[in-house]
mmCIF file of C-alpha atoms in Angstrom:
data_model
loop_
_atom_site.group_PDB
_atom_site.id
_atom_site.type_symbol
_atom_site.label_atom_id
_atom_site.label_comp_id
_atom_site.label_asym_id
_atom_site.label_seq_id
_atom_site.Cartn_x
_atom_site.Cartn_y
_atom_site.Cartn_z
ATOM 1 C CA MET A 1 41.376 -31.320 16.126
ATOM 2 C CA ASN A 2 39.523 -34.625 15.757
ATOM 3 C CA LYS A 3 36.976 -33.509 18.371
ATOM 4 C CA ILE A 4 36.280 -30.335 16.386
ATOM 5 C CA ILE A 5 35.646 -32.380 13.231
ATOM 6 C CA VAL A 6 33.259 -34.692 15.123
ATOM 7 C CA TYR A 7 31.345 -31.733 16.591
ATOM 8 C CA VAL A 8 31.022 -30.123 13.155
ATOM 9 C CA MET A 9 29.701 -33.386 11.665
ATOM 10 C CA VAL A 10 27.178 -33.791 14.488
ATOM 11 C CA PHE A 11 26.035 -30.166 14.033
ATOM 12 C CA VAL A 12 25.554 -30.670 10.294
ATOM 13 C CA LEU A 13 23.576 -33.868 10.844
ATOM 14 C CA LEU A 14 21.367 -32.252 13.469
ATOM 15 C CA SER A 15 20.784 -29.217 11.262
ATOM 16 C CA TYR A 16 19.768 -31.471 8.398
ATOM 17 C CA ASN A 17 17.250 -33.248 10.596
ATOM 18 C CA VAL A 18 15.776 -29.969 11.807
ATOM 19 C CA PHE A 19 15.088 -28.703 8.307
ATOM 20 C CA SER A 20 13.699 -32.055 7.102
ATOM 21 C CA LEU A 21 10.741 -31.944 9.530
ATOM 22 C CA GLY A 22 7.410 -30.308 8.708
ATOM 23 C CA LEU A 23 3.693 -30.312 9.604
ATOM 24 C CA ALA A 24 0.602 -30.175 7.408
ATOM 25 C CA PRO A 25 -1.625 -28.307 7.871
ATOM 26 C CA SER A 26 0.016 -25.598 9.940
ATOM 27 C CA GLN A 27 -3.364 -24.594 11.396
ATOM 28 C CA LYS A 28 -6.975 -25.765 11.567
ATOM 29 C CA GLU A 29 -10.113 -23.700 12.179
ATOM 30 C CA PHE A 30 -13.271 -24.998 13.858
ATOM 31 C CA ASP A 31 -16.702 -23.444 14.231
ATOM 32 C CA TYR A 32 -17.864 -24.103 17.771
ATOM 33 C CA LYS A 33 -20.988 -26.173 18.320
ATOM 34 C CA ILE A 34 -21.248 -27.844 21.692
ATOM 35 C CA GLU A 35 -23.110 -30.899 20.371
ATOM 36 C CA MET A 36 -20.578 -31.605 17.611
ATOM 37 C CA ASP A 37 -17.599 -33.965 17.786
ATOM 38 C CA HIS A 38 -14.614 -31.929 16.593
ATOM 39 C CA LYS A 39 -11.707 -33.972 15.227
ATOM 40 C CA GLY A 40 -8.475 -33.130 13.455
ATOM 41 C CA SER A 41 -5.194 -34.633 12.321
ATOM 42 C CA ILE A 42 -1.617 -33.562 11.671
ATOM 43 C CA ARG A 43 0.638 -35.079 9.059
ATOM 44 C CA VAL A 44 4.317 -35.222 10.049
ATOM 45 C CA ILE A 45 6.505 -34.778 6.969
ATOM 46 C CA SER A 46 10.146 -35.858 7.074
ATOM 47 C CA ASP A 47 12.997 -37.137 4.918
ATOM 48 C CA ASN A 48 14.193 -39.198 7.834
ATOM 49 C CA TYR A 49 11.637 -41.965 8.574
ATOM 50 C CA PRO A 50 11.259 -43.681 11.006
ATOM 51 C CA MET A 51 11.430 -41.069 13.725
ATOM 52 C CA ASN A 52 10.101 -40.377 17.214
ATOM 53 C CA VAL A 53 8.217 -37.208 18.131
ATOM 54 C CA GLU A 54 6.901 -35.733 21.348
ATOM 55 C CA LEU A 55 3.764 -33.570 21.687
ATOM 56 C CA SER A 56 2.959 -30.755 24.076
ATOM 57 C CA LEU A 57 0.155 -28.167 24.348
ATOM 58 C CA GLU A 58 -0.086 -24.406 24.770
ATOM 59 C CA GLY A 59 -2.790 -21.733 24.718
ATOM 60 C CA GLU A 60 -6.230 -21.248 26.208
ATOM 61 C CA LEU A 61 -7.507 -24.466 24.570
ATOM 62 C CA LYS A 62 -4.748 -26.706 25.916
ATOM 63 C CA ASN A 63 -7.096 -28.399 28.407
ATOM 64 C CA HIS A 64 -9.582 -29.207 25.622
ATOM 65 C CA ILE A 65 -7.211 -30.869 23.086
ATOM 66 C CA ILE A 66 -6.957 -34.646 23.460
ATOM 67 C CA PHE A 67 -4.682 -37.197 21.767
ATOM 68 C CA GLU A 68 -3.986 -40.834 22.665
ATOM 69 C CA ARG A 69 -0.449 -40.290 23.935
ATOM 70 C CA ASN A 70 2.227 -37.634 23.904
ATOM 71 C CA LYS A 71 4.920 -39.674 22.103
ATOM 72 C CA TYR A 72 4.617 -41.257 18.657
ATOM 73 C CA GLU A 73 6.797 -43.269 16.329
ATOM 74 C CA ILE A 74 6.354 -41.845 12.837
ATOM 75 C CA THR A 75 6.934 -43.987 9.740
ATOM 76 C CA ARG A 76 6.463 -43.355 6.032
ATOM 77 C CA ASP A 77 3.203 -45.346 6.047
ATOM 78 C CA ASP A 78 1.948 -44.097 9.394
ATOM 79 C CA ASN A 79 2.706 -40.380 9.680
ATOM 80 C CA TYR A 80 -0.603 -38.919 10.935
ATOM 81 C CA ILE A 81 -1.335 -37.830 14.507
ATOM 82 C CA LYS A 82 -5.060 -37.635 15.285
ATOM 83 C CA TYR A 83 -6.639 -35.499 17.971
ATOM 84 C CA LYS A 84 -10.075 -34.379 19.083
ATOM 85 C CA LEU A 85 -11.479 -31.397 20.905
ATOM 86 C CA ASN A 86 -13.583 -31.692 24.034
ATOM 87 C CA PHE A 87 -15.530 -28.473 24.586
ATOM 88 C CA PRO A 88 -17.543 -27.408 27.574
ATOM 89 C CA GLU A 89 -19.418 -24.150 27.122
ATOM 90 C CA LEU A 90 -16.968 -21.466 26.028
ATOM 91 C CA SER A 91 -17.404 -17.709 26.120
ATOM 92 C CA PRO A 92 -17.985 -16.000 22.747
ATOM 93 C CA GLY A 93 -14.995 -15.024 20.622
ATOM 94 C CA VAL A 94 -11.979 -16.619 18.977
ATOM 95 C CA LYS A 95 -10.074 -19.158 21.087
ATOM 96 C CA THR A 96 -6.676 -20.577 20.178
ATOM 97 C CA GLY A 97 -4.487 -23.472 21.151
ATOM 98 C CA LYS A 98 -1.224 -24.958 19.907
ATOM 99 C CA ILE A 99 0.058 -28.501 19.457
ATOM 100 C CA LEU A 100 3.855 -28.436 19.601
ATOM 101 C CA VAL A 101 5.654 -31.270 17.803
ATOM 102 C CA ARG A 102 9.351 -31.926 18.175
ATOM 103 C CA GLU A 103 11.593 -34.762 17.109
ATOM 104 C CA ILE A 104 13.372 -36.796 19.772
ATOM 105 C CA LYS A 105 16.880 -37.687 18.622
ATOM 106 C CA LYS A 106 19.737 -39.638 20.178
ATOM 107 C CA LYS A 107 23.240 -38.321 20.419
ATOM 108 C CA LEU A 108 26.291 -40.468 19.842
ATOM 109 C CA ASP A 109 26.685 -40.942 23.610
ATOM 110 C CA ALA A 110 23.047 -42.196 23.892
ATOM 111 C CA ASN A 111 21.781 -39.027 25.635
ATOM 112 C CA VAL A 112 18.392 -37.886 24.345
ATOM 113 C CA ILE A 113 17.981 -34.350 22.964
ATOM 114 C CA ALA A 114 15.004 -32.528 21.440
ATOM 115 C CA SER A 115 14.984 -30.580 18.180
ATOM 116 C CA PRO A 116 13.236 -27.184 17.768
ATOM 117 C CA GLU A 117 9.418 -27.344 17.946
ATOM 118 C CA LEU A 118 6.974 -27.122 15.063
ATOM 119 C CA ILE A 119 3.501 -25.735 15.723
ATOM 120 C CA HIS A 120 0.030 -26.793 14.627
ATOM 121 C CA LYS A 121 -2.383 -23.995 15.558
ATOM 122 C CA ILE A 122 -6.032 -24.647 16.434
ATOM 123 C CA ILE A 123 -8.560 -21.822 16.123
ATOM 124 C CA VAL A 124 -12.111 -22.108 17.456
ATOM 125 C CA SER A 125 -14.777 -19.504 16.715
ATOM 126 C CA VAL A 126 -17.425 -19.361 19.433
ATOM 127 C CA PRO A 127 -20.602 -17.556 18.242
ATOM 128 C CA TYR A 128 -22.002 -14.462 19.924
ATOM 129 C CA GLU A 129 -25.568 -14.494 21.175
ATOM 130 C CA GLY A 130 -27.968 -13.049 18.616
ATOM 131 C CA LYS A 131 -27.043 -11.609 15.228
ATOM 132 C CA HIS A 132 -23.381 -10.756 14.663
ATOM 133 C CA ILE A 133 -20.997 -10.684 11.729
ATOM 134 C CA LYS A 134 -17.240 -10.633 11.278
ATOM 135 C CA ALA A 135 -15.972 -8.600 8.324
ATOM 136 C CA GLU A 136 -12.719 -7.023 7.209
ATOM 137 C CA ILE A 137 -11.244 -5.105 4.277
ATOM 138 C CA ILE A 138 -8.453 -6.862 2.380
ATOM 139 C CA VAL A 139 -6.545 -4.816 -0.224
ATOM 140 C CA THR A 140 -4.393 -6.557 -2.847
ATOM 141 C CA LYS A 141 -3.117 -5.663 -6.312
ATOM 142 C CA ASP A 142 -4.457 -7.316 -9.447
ATOM 143 C CA GLU A 143 -2.358 -8.254 -12.487
ATOM 144 C CA LEU A 144 -2.614 -4.668 -13.780
ATOM 145 C CA GLY A 145 -1.399 -3.165 -10.490
ATOM 146 C CA ARG A 146 -4.834 -1.836 -9.524
ATOM 147 C CA SER A 147 -6.164 -2.034 -5.961
ATOM 148 C CA LEU A 148 -8.572 -4.933 -5.485
ATOM 149 C CA ILE A 149 -10.767 -4.370 -2.415
ATOM 150 C CA THR A 150 -12.215 -7.618 -1.027
ATOM 151 C CA VAL A 151 -14.656 -7.788 1.905
ATOM 152 C CA PRO A 152 -15.177 -11.251 3.451
ATOM 153 C CA ILE A 153 -18.260 -11.486 5.704
ATOM 154 C CA LYS A 154 -19.017 -14.306 8.130
ATOM 155 C CA ASN A 155 -22.011 -14.898 10.381
ATOM 156 C CA ILE A 156 -20.540 -15.353 13.880
ATOM 157 C CA GLY A 157 -23.815 -15.089 15.793
ATOM 158 C CA THR A 158 -26.215 -17.749 17.043
ATOM 159 C CA GLU A 159 -28.991 -16.644 14.666
ATOM 160 C CA LYS A 160 -29.447 -16.674 10.917
ATOM 161 C CA ILE A 161 -29.084 -13.311 9.165
ATOM 162 C CA ASP A 162 -32.086 -12.845 6.884
ATOM 163 C CA LYS A 163 -30.985 -9.781 4.944
ATOM 164 C CA ILE A 164 -27.526 -8.308 4.465
ATOM 165 C CA SER A 165 -26.347 -5.614 2.053
ATOM 166 C CA ALA A 166 -23.136 -3.622 1.777
ATOM 167 C CA LYS A 167 -21.587 -0.684 -0.011
ATOM 168 C CA ILE A 168 -17.930 0.112 -0.786
ATOM 169 C CA ASN A 169 -17.096 3.815 -0.818
ATOM 170 C CA TYR A 170 -13.849 5.691 -1.295
ATOM 171 C CA ILE A 171 -13.069 8.984 0.434
ATOM 172 C CA ASP A 172 -10.337 11.414 -0.615
ATOM 173 C CA VAL A 173 -8.388 13.773 1.655
ATOM 174 C CA TYR A 174 -11.012 16.465 1.056
ATOM 175 C CA ASP A 175 -13.772 14.153 2.411
ATOM 176 C CA ASN A 176 -15.334 13.733 -1.023
ATOM 177 C CA VAL A 177 -17.179 10.396 -1.148
ATOM 178 C CA GLY A 178 -17.596 8.155 -4.191
ATOM 179 C CA VAL A 179 -19.336 4.774 -4.497
ATOM 180 C CA LEU A 180 -17.305 1.869 -5.853
ATOM 181 C CA ASP A 181 -19.735 -1.031 -5.566
ATOM 182 C CA GLU A 182 -22.868 -2.263 -3.823
ATOM 183 C CA LEU A 183 -23.717 -5.778 -2.623
ATOM 184 C CA ASN A 184 -27.208 -7.072 -3.298
ATOM 185 C CA LYS A 185 -29.258 -8.401 -0.410
ATOM 186 C CA MET A 186 -28.445 -11.961 0.707
ATOM 187 C CA GLN A 187 -28.799 -14.367 3.655
ATOM 188 C CA LEU A 188 -26.168 -15.917 5.901
ATOM 189 C CA GLU A 189 -26.699 -19.073 7.936
ATOM 190 C CA LEU A 190 -24.786 -19.677 11.176
ATOM 191 C CA PHE A 191 -21.015 -19.717 10.409
ATOM 192 C CA GLU A 192 -21.755 -19.200 6.704
ATOM 193 C CA TYR A 193 -19.204 -17.119 4.803
ATOM 194 C CA SER A 194 -19.494 -14.851 1.769
ATOM 195 C CA LYS A 195 -17.469 -12.074 0.172
ATOM 196 C CA PHE A 196 -17.634 -9.338 -2.443
ATOM 197 C CA SER A 197 -14.974 -7.243 -4.110
ATOM 198 C CA SER A 198 -14.376 -4.229 -6.329
ATOM 199 C CA VAL A 199 -11.478 -2.662 -8.229
ATOM 200 C CA PHE A 200 -10.503 0.894 -7.312
ATOM 201 C CA ILE A 201 -9.227 2.985 -10.243
ATOM 202 C CA PRO A 202 -8.553 6.558 -9.037
ATOM 203 C CA LYS A 203 -8.383 9.410 -11.535
ATOM 204 C CA LYS A 204 -5.291 10.798 -9.816
ATOM 205 C CA PRO A 205 -2.627 9.289 -7.528
ATOM 206 C CA GLY A 206 -2.845 9.935 -3.809
ATOM 207 C CA LYS A 207 -4.023 8.730 -0.441
ATOM 208 C CA TYR A 208 -7.627 7.584 -0.052
ATOM 209 C CA ILE A 209 -9.827 5.814 2.485
ATOM 210 C CA SER A 210 -11.845 2.719 1.619
ATOM 211 C CA GLU A 211 -15.099 2.706 3.582
ATOM 212 C CA VAL A 212 -17.399 -0.335 3.745
ATOM 213 C CA ILE A 213 -20.913 0.081 5.186
ATOM 214 C CA ILE A 214 -22.679 -3.208 6.002
ATOM 215 C CA ASP A 215 -26.380 -3.328 6.939
ATOM 216 C CA TYR A 216 -27.835 -6.555 8.309
ATOM 217 C CA ASP A 217 -31.199 -7.134 9.997
ATOM 218 C CA GLY A 218 -31.391 -3.643 11.472
ATOM 219 C CA LYS A 219 -27.725 -3.458 12.473
ATOM 220 C CA LYS A 220 -24.905 -1.535 10.833
ATOM 221 C CA GLU A 221 -21.152 -1.975 10.770
ATOM 222 C CA ILE A 222 -18.654 0.459 9.215
ATOM 223 C CA LEU A 223 -15.112 -0.547 8.258
ATOM 224 C CA THR A 224 -12.311 1.680 6.949
ATOM 225 C CA LYS A 225 -8.853 1.094 5.507
ATOM 226 C CA GLU A 226 -6.254 3.393 3.981
ATOM 227 C CA LEU A 227 -5.468 3.107 0.267
ATOM 228 C CA ILE A 228 -2.220 4.354 -1.262
ATOM 229 C CA GLU A 229 -2.571 4.779 -5.011
ATOM 230 C CA GLY A 230 0.504 5.563 -7.073
ATOM 231 C CA LYS A 231 3.440 7.390 -5.532
ATOM 232 C CA LYS A 232 4.295 10.889 -4.402
ATOM 233 C CA GLU A 233 5.399 13.027 -7.318
ATOM 234 C CA ILE A 234 6.336 16.618 -8.121
ATOM 235 C CA SER A 235 6.922 18.345 -11.438
ATOM 236 C CA LEU A 236 9.109 21.265 -12.511
ATOM 237 C CA ILE A 237 6.674 23.673 -14.187
ATOM 238 C CA ASP A 238 8.965 26.639 -14.879
ATOM 239 C CA ILE A 239 12.529 27.854 -14.370
ATOM 240 C CA ASN A 240 14.193 31.104 -15.457
ATOM 241 C CA VAL A 241 17.004 33.522 -14.630
ATOM 242 C CA ASP A 242 16.354 37.265 -14.994
ATOM 243 C CA LYS A 243 18.708 40.278 -14.973
ATOM 244 C CA PHE A 244 21.918 38.280 -14.958
ATOM 245 C CA LYS A 245 25.502 39.434 -15.409
ATOM 246 C CA ILE A 246 28.432 37.070 -15.070
ATOM 247 C CA GLY A 247 30.374 37.524 -11.850
ATOM 248 C CA THR A 248 27.249 38.416 -9.861
ATOM 249 C CA ILE A 249 24.624 36.331 -8.086
ATOM 250 C CA ALA A 250 22.358 34.388 -10.461
ATOM 251 C CA LYS A 251 18.856 33.895 -9.161
ATOM 252 C CA PHE A 252 17.012 30.817 -10.438
ATOM 253 C CA ASP A 253 13.250 31.202 -10.036
ATOM 254 C CA MET A 254 11.432 27.878 -10.174
ATOM 255 C CA ILE A 255 7.814 26.773 -9.955
ATOM 256 C CA LEU A 256 7.206 23.269 -8.627
ATOM 257 C CA GLU A 257 3.880 21.441 -8.715
ATOM 258 C CA ASN A 258 2.801 18.879 -6.126
ATOM 259 C CA LEU A 259 0.880 16.119 -7.941
ATOM 260 C CA TRP A 260 0.028 14.301 -4.674
ATOM 261 C CA ASN A 261 -3.153 14.969 -2.693
ATOM 262 C CA GLU A 262 -1.339 15.807 0.548
ATOM 263 C CA GLU A 263 1.017 18.617 1.472
ATOM 264 C CA LEU A 264 4.688 17.895 0.756
ATOM 265 C CA GLU A 265 7.676 19.345 2.571
ATOM 266 C CA ILE A 266 10.635 19.323 0.187
ATOM 267 C CA SER A 267 14.324 20.163 0.339
ATOM 268 C CA GLY A 268 17.383 19.129 -1.629
ATOM 269 C CA VAL A 269 20.399 20.321 -3.577
ATOM 270 C CA MET A 270 21.201 21.878 -6.960
ATOM 271 C CA LYS A 271 24.454 20.438 -8.367
ATOM 272 C CA ILE A 272 26.312 22.389 -11.057
ATOM 273 C CA THR A 273 29.088 20.734 -13.079
ATOM 274 C CA SER A 274 30.995 21.294 -16.307
ATOM 275 C CA GLN A 275 33.493 19.485 -18.501
ATOM 276 C CA ASN A 276 36.190 21.762 -17.060
ATOM 277 C CA ASN A 277 35.806 20.034 -13.665
ATOM 278 C CA TYR A 278 33.727 22.835 -12.203
ATOM 279 C CA LYS A 279 31.623 21.570 -9.280
ATOM 280 C CA LYS A 280 29.226 23.449 -7.073
ATOM 281 C CA ASN A 281 26.498 22.183 -4.709
ATOM 282 C CA ILE A 282 23.838 24.635 -3.586
ATOM 283 C CA ARG A 283 21.439 23.680 -0.844
ATOM 284 C CA ILE A 284 17.706 23.939 -1.544
ATOM 285 C CA GLU A 285 15.934 25.246 1.549
ATOM 286 C CA LYS A 286 12.786 23.543 2.814
ATOM 287 C CA ILE A 287 9.449 24.670 1.432
ATOM 288 C CA ASN A 288 5.924 23.270 1.686
ATOM 289 C CA ILE A 289 3.693 22.680 -1.341
ATOM 290 C CA ASN A 290 -0.035 22.309 -0.778
ATOM 291 C CA PRO A 291 -1.916 19.302 -2.223
ATOM 292 C CA ARG A 292 -2.161 19.428 -6.037
ATOM 293 C CA SER A 293 -0.791 22.981 -5.980
ATOM 294 C CA LYS A 294 2.230 24.976 -7.105
ATOM 295 C CA ASN A 295 4.825 26.895 -5.141
ATOM 296 C CA GLU A 296 7.770 29.117 -6.033
ATOM 297 C CA LEU A 297 11.356 28.317 -5.133
ATOM 298 C CA SER A 298 14.430 30.528 -5.557
ATOM 299 C CA ILE A 299 18.039 29.312 -5.669
ATOM 300 C CA TYR A 300 21.051 31.645 -5.660
ATOM 301 C CA TRP A 301 24.322 30.886 -7.492
ATOM 302 C CA ASP A 302 27.455 32.992 -7.005
ATOM 303 C CA THR A 303 29.093 33.214 -10.460
ATOM 304 C CA LYS A 304 32.204 35.058 -9.310
ATOM 305 C CA GLU A 305 35.258 33.908 -11.347
ATOM 306 C CA LEU A 306 32.955 31.721 -13.460
ATOM 307 C CA ASP A 307 33.821 31.114 -17.122
ATOM 308 C CA ILE A 308 31.422 31.537 -19.998
ATOM 309 C CA GLY A 309 30.371 28.131 -21.311
ATOM 310 C CA ASN A 310 28.139 25.085 -20.959
ATOM 311 C CA TYR A 311 27.102 23.670 -17.594
ATOM 312 C CA ILE A 312 24.865 20.897 -16.237
ATOM 313 C CA LEU A 313 22.236 21.644 -13.586
ATOM 314 C CA LYS A 314 21.077 18.641 -11.589
ATOM 315 C CA PHE A 315 18.217 19.141 -9.151
ATOM 316 C CA GLU A 316 17.873 16.500 -6.430
ATOM 317 C CA ILE A 317 14.683 17.211 -4.500
ATOM 318 C CA LEU A 318 13.739 15.054 -1.544
ATOM 319 C CA SER A 319 10.674 14.534 0.605
ATOM 320 C CA GLU A 320 9.235 11.650 2.590
ATOM 321 C CA ASP A 321 8.837 8.736 0.130
ATOM 322 C CA LEU A 322 9.877 11.043 -2.715
ATOM 323 C CA ASP A 323 13.118 11.312 -4.681
ATOM 324 C CA TYR A 324 12.879 13.711 -7.647
ATOM 325 C CA ILE A 325 15.845 14.256 -9.994
ATOM 326 C CA LYS A 326 15.847 16.700 -12.906
ATOM 327 C CA GLU A 327 18.854 17.451 -15.106
ATOM 328 C CA LEU A 328 19.132 20.487 -17.415
ATOM 329 C CA GLU A 329 21.810 21.936 -19.681
ATOM 330 C CA ILE A 330 22.544 25.650 -19.450
ATOM 331 C CA VAL A 331 24.736 28.095 -21.354
ATOM 332 C CA VAL A 332 26.292 30.871 -19.276
ATOM 333 C CA MET A 333 26.908 34.024 -21.327
ATOM 334 C CA GLU A 334 28.074 37.506 -20.406
ATOM 335 C CA GLU A 335 24.610 38.839 -19.557
ATOM 336 C CA GLU A 336 22.337 35.828 -19.895
ATOM 337 C CA ILE A 337 21.850 32.244 -18.808
ATOM 338 C CA ILE A 338 20.124 30.136 -21.432
ATOM 339 C CA ILE A 339 18.344 27.007 -20.244
ATOM 340 C CA GLN A 340 18.420 24.516 -23.100
ATOM 341 C CA GLY A 341 15.851 21.867 -23.960
ATOM 342 C CA TYR A 342 13.229 23.324 -21.651
ATOM 343 C CA GLU A 343 9.961 24.962 -22.674
ATOM 344 C CA LYS A 344 8.386 27.244 -20.137
ATOM 345 C CA ALA A 345 4.916 26.257 -19.047
ATOM 346 C CA GLU A 346 3.418 29.663 -19.756
ATOM 347 C CA LYS A 347 4.507 29.470 -23.415
ATOM 348 C CA LYS A 348 2.435 26.363 -23.994
ATOM 349 C CA THR A 349 -1.006 27.072 -25.424
ATOM 350 C CA ASN A 350 -4.146 25.102 -24.900
ATOM 351 C CA PHE A 351 -6.193 24.834 -28.101
ATOM 352 C CA ARG A 352 -9.370 23.946 -26.233
ATOM 353 C CA THR A 353 -9.037 26.998 -23.972
ATOM 354 C CA ASP A 354 -8.556 29.287 -26.989
ATOM 355 C CA ILE A 355 -11.709 27.913 -28.647
ATOM 356 C CA ILE A 356 -13.758 28.489 -25.475
ATOM 357 C CA ILE A 357 -12.562 32.103 -25.239
ATOM 358 C CA ILE A 358 -13.459 32.743 -28.898
ATOM 359 C CA ILE A 359 -16.958 31.264 -28.420
ATOM 360 C CA ILE A 360 -17.570 33.413 -25.328
ATOM 361 C CA LEU A 361 -16.533 36.556 -27.218
ATOM 362 C CA LEU A 362 -18.863 35.698 -30.114
ATOM 363 C CA ILE A 363 -21.790 35.167 -27.723
ATOM 364 C CA LEU A 364 -21.118 38.534 -26.068
ATOM 365 C CA LEU A 365 -21.029 40.232 -29.470
ATOM 366 C CA LEU A 366 -24.359 38.629 -30.467
ATOM 367 C CA ILE A 367 -26.000 39.691 -27.210
ATOM 368 C CA LEU A 368 -24.743 43.228 -27.690
ATOM 369 C CA TYR A 369 -25.916 43.292 -31.325
ATOM 370 C CA PHE A 370 -29.495 42.142 -30.632
ATOM 371 C CA ASN A 371 -29.881 44.686 -27.853
ATOM 372 C CA LEU A 372 -28.994 47.683 -30.035
ATOM 373 C CA PRO A 373 -31.547 49.834 -31.979
ATOM 374 C CA ASN A 374 -31.617 49.276 -35.748
ATOM 375 C CA ILE A 375 -29.750 52.489 -36.570
ATOM 376 C CA LYS A 376 -26.997 51.717 -34.141
ATOM 377 C CA LYS A 377 -26.821 48.137 -35.464
ATOM 378 C CA LYS A 378 -25.641 49.382 -38.853
ATOM 379 C CA LYS A 379 -22.973 51.545 -37.232
ATOM 380 C CA PHE A 380 -22.019 48.584 -34.996
ATOM 381 C CA LEU A 381 -21.578 46.273 -38.016
ATOM 382 C CA ARG A 382 -19.526 48.895 -39.881
ATOM 383 C CA GLY A 383 -17.308 49.176 -36.811
ATOM 384 C CA ILE A 384 -16.656 45.431 -36.840
#
């Protein structure tokens, strides 16, 4: 029992030491120039000074990272490890290396053990011969939830770029292209970095493509990235039951609208309940709805031995990344099912549409009037 207590105490102490160790910074980036003296340092952060650490190397740069020794005593006043990089000529591209730091601790029986390793990553960018850039599309959300498209651009070639311009486009699923922003012409020195950004505010939710076209000194680079704006959504446009008599099959005819700009495959269940503990689940078969389109759906309910009264309809419609729930109250009568609190879409009138129709009719009447002979005009006016 005493041994178990000792082991638990040792484990707790070791765990505390592991979590009290940290490195700053976690990584360092260098731009490669063969004539330059590249130097760096790592700060070892701990709540347990003094301490001993051991260093080791990994990665393709491990033969080019140099420090004075591979073991250090770290104190509160002396907690930096310095290193330098010795580069021969390297091939173009991004090269990486790792400095692994681990604390050397002593057990109660004087045996030495090593804690888990912490990593300081070294990244070296070796330029490509001639004129080259590195660019990417980064999409984040601003404080209003809108998509912020940022394009960082870096000169990773051996030559200065005299003129660079860029354009951010967006493309919908129908291949319609719109321009979001354009970058004015600028210059980039070797390893110089710049960026530009734009906010994307789509008129409707859906899936889009962000396209960035970069022109620089006669070269062109095109980047793309998918944008998801809003969420998939459907809407119940209409629902009715025709030619019903209690005890027979009630047919619910529904019209659903897909508000997303891609086709949706939906399925689900219609749940019917009442205060008299009536429960019925009816499966909704799969149907496809085209992008920003409507489709009809029919659901059949056997009302045999059903009582006249009030019921609750709950539609649970599912699709990928979509969960639509709609609840309606209905009144079942002898020869009718009344859907309460729901206005059919076709009963809604559009004032603007009515005005346009009236104007068109007036124009047609005027055209007809001015093309009639004078005698017929009088008869035409009397007819109106």
